[in-house]
Amino acid sequence: MEDFVNTYKDNLMLKFRSSIPNATEDDTQLYLYMALGFSPRAISIFMKKSVDAVYNLKSRLRHKIIKSNSQYIEILLGVL
């Protein structure tokens, strides 16, 4: 799936990984699923977490992206 996002969304996952090197596995999975357009409900099923937990992860990930010094902040936030 990550290759698909990189191929069809201008290397978005590569930009994410290089911009947020301290991202957890949950952060990376969440971002990938969001980039693919899945709903929070679907993501909660894939990640085996509650919908509330997905929203909390999304909020924390948003803050990590904002705090990064990446040149891609706006592109990365566009997915969330």
PDB file of C-alpha atoms in Angstrom:
ATOM      1  CA  MET A   1       0.000   0.000   0.000  1.00  0.00           C
ATOM      2  CA  GLU A   2       2.850   2.346   0.808  1.00  0.00           C
ATOM      3  CA  ASP A   3       4.302   1.860  -2.672  1.00  0.00           C
ATOM      4  CA  PHE A   4       0.918   2.730  -4.147  1.00  0.00           C
ATOM      5  CA  VAL A   5       0.804   6.010  -2.195  1.00  0.00           C
ATOM      6  CA  ASN A   6       4.356   6.861  -3.219  1.00  0.00           C
ATOM      7  CA  THR A   7       3.629   6.084  -6.873  1.00  0.00           C
ATOM      8  CA  TYR A   8       0.331   7.920  -7.197  1.00  0.00           C
ATOM      9  CA  LYS A   9       0.663  10.654  -4.566  1.00  0.00           C
ATOM     10  CA  ASP A  10       4.058  12.173  -5.355  1.00  0.00           C
ATOM     11  CA  ASN A  11       6.121  10.136  -2.857  1.00  0.00           C
ATOM     12  CA  LEU A  12       3.931  11.195   0.046  1.00  0.00           C
ATOM     13  CA  MET A  13       5.012   8.380   2.366  1.00  0.00           C
ATOM     14  CA  LEU A  14       8.684   9.057   1.640  1.00  0.00           C
ATOM     15  CA  LYS A  15       8.078  12.695   2.536  1.00  0.00           C
ATOM     16  CA  PHE A  16       6.298  11.614   5.718  1.00  0.00           C
ATOM     17  CA  ARG A  17       9.052   9.227   6.795  1.00  0.00           C
ATOM     18  CA  SER A  18      11.839  11.738   6.113  1.00  0.00           C
ATOM     19  CA  SER A  19       9.956  14.569   7.824  1.00  0.00           C
ATOM     20  CA  ILE A  20       8.864  12.640  10.929  1.00  0.00           C
ATOM     21  CA  PRO A  21      11.724  10.268  11.746  1.00  0.00           C
ATOM     22  CA  ASN A  22      10.420   9.723  15.289  1.00  0.00           C
ATOM     23  CA  ALA A  23       7.004   8.531  14.064  1.00  0.00           C
ATOM     24  CA  THR A  24       5.765   5.401  15.767  1.00  0.00           C
ATOM     25  CA  GLU A  25       4.452   2.417  13.828  1.00  0.00           C
ATOM     26  CA  ASP A  26       0.916   3.529  14.752  1.00  0.00           C
ATOM     27  CA  ASP A  27       1.664   7.027  13.401  1.00  0.00           C
ATOM     28  CA  THR A  28       2.907   5.599  10.124  1.00  0.00           C
ATOM     29  CA  GLN A  29      -0.028   3.194   9.753  1.00  0.00           C
ATOM     30  CA  LEU A  30      -2.520   5.929  10.547  1.00  0.00           C
ATOM     31  CA  TYR A  31      -0.940   8.307   8.064  1.00  0.00           C
ATOM     32  CA  LEU A  32      -0.895   5.641   5.355  1.00  0.00           C
ATOM     33  CA  TYR A  33      -4.560   4.789   5.875  1.00  0.00           C
ATOM     34  CA  MET A  34      -5.486   8.482   5.879  1.00  0.00           C
ATOM     35  CA  ALA A  35      -3.505   9.010   2.664  1.00  0.00           C
ATOM     36  CA  LEU A  36      -5.479   6.165   1.099  1.00  0.00           C
ATOM     37  CA  GLY A  37      -8.734   7.893   2.057  1.00  0.00           C
ATOM     38  CA  PHE A  38     -10.049   5.470   4.652  1.00  0.00           C
ATOM     39  CA  SER A  39     -12.506   6.765   7.243  1.00  0.00           C
ATOM     40  CA  PRO A  40     -11.643   6.870  10.952  1.00  0.00           C
ATOM     41  CA  ARG A  41     -14.117   4.015  11.478  1.00  0.00           C
ATOM     42  CA  ALA A  42     -12.389   1.823   8.885  1.00  0.00           C
ATOM     43  CA  ILE A  43      -8.984   2.746  10.294  1.00  0.00           C
ATOM     44  CA  SER A  44     -10.153   1.765  13.768  1.00  0.00           C
ATOM     45  CA  ILE A  45     -11.015  -1.694  12.434  1.00  0.00           C
ATOM     46  CA  PHE A  46      -7.682  -2.072  10.596  1.00  0.00           C
ATOM     47  CA  MET A  47      -5.663  -0.918  13.619  1.00  0.00           C
ATOM     48  CA  LYS A  48      -7.840  -2.744  16.166  1.00  0.00           C
ATOM     49  CA  LYS A  49      -8.379   0.436  18.168  1.00  0.00           C
ATOM     50  CA  SER A  50     -11.454   2.396  19.143  1.00  0.00           C
ATOM     51  CA  VAL A  51     -12.576   5.264  16.948  1.00  0.00           C
ATOM     52  CA  ASP A  52     -11.742   7.639  19.834  1.00  0.00           C
ATOM     53  CA  ALA A  53      -8.204   6.234  19.941  1.00  0.00           C
ATOM     54  CA  VAL A  54      -7.834   6.871  16.209  1.00  0.00           C
ATOM     55  CA  TYR A  55      -8.910  10.490  16.672  1.00  0.00           C
ATOM     56  CA  ASN A  56      -6.413  10.869  19.531  1.00  0.00           C
ATOM     57  CA  LEU A  57      -3.624   9.389  17.404  1.00  0.00           C
ATOM     58  CA  LYS A  58      -4.560  11.731  14.576  1.00  0.00           C
ATOM     59  CA  SER A  59      -4.398  14.749  16.877  1.00  0.00           C
ATOM     60  CA  ARG A  60      -0.991  13.775  18.256  1.00  0.00           C
ATOM     61  CA  LEU A  61       0.296  13.098  14.745  1.00  0.00           C
ATOM     62  CA  ARG A  62      -0.913  16.512  13.598  1.00  0.00           C
ATOM     63  CA  HIS A  63       1.117  18.105  16.415  1.00  0.00           C
ATOM     64  CA  LYS A  64       4.220  16.089  15.487  1.00  0.00           C
ATOM     65  CA  ILE A  65       3.942  17.269  11.901  1.00  0.00           C
ATOM     66  CA  ILE A  66       3.430  20.896  12.947  1.00  0.00           C
ATOM     67  CA  LYS A  67       6.475  20.752  15.254  1.00  0.00           C
ATOM     68  CA  SER A  68       8.681  19.273  12.547  1.00  0.00           C
ATOM     69  CA  ASN A  69      10.970  21.524  10.563  1.00  0.00           C
ATOM     70  CA  SER A  70       9.914  19.879   7.346  1.00  0.00           C
ATOM     71  CA  GLN A  71       9.473  21.760   4.115  1.00  0.00           C
ATOM     72  CA  TYR A  72       6.440  19.523   3.506  1.00  0.00           C
ATOM     73  CA  ILE A  73       4.339  20.506   6.540  1.00  0.00           C
ATOM     74  CA  GLU A  74       1.399  21.809   4.522  1.00  0.00           C
ATOM     75  CA  ILE A  75       1.432  18.822   2.162  1.00  0.00           C
ATOM     76  CA  LEU A  76       1.558  16.390   5.078  1.00  0.00           C
ATOM     77  CA  LEU A  77      -1.221  18.158   6.966  1.00  0.00           C
ATOM     78  CA  GLY A  78      -3.388  18.061   3.846  1.00  0.00           C
ATOM     79  CA  VAL A  79      -3.895  14.341   4.377  1.00  0.00           C
ATOM     80  CA  LEU A  80      -5.129  14.760   7.924  1.00  0.00           C
TER      81      LEU A  80
END
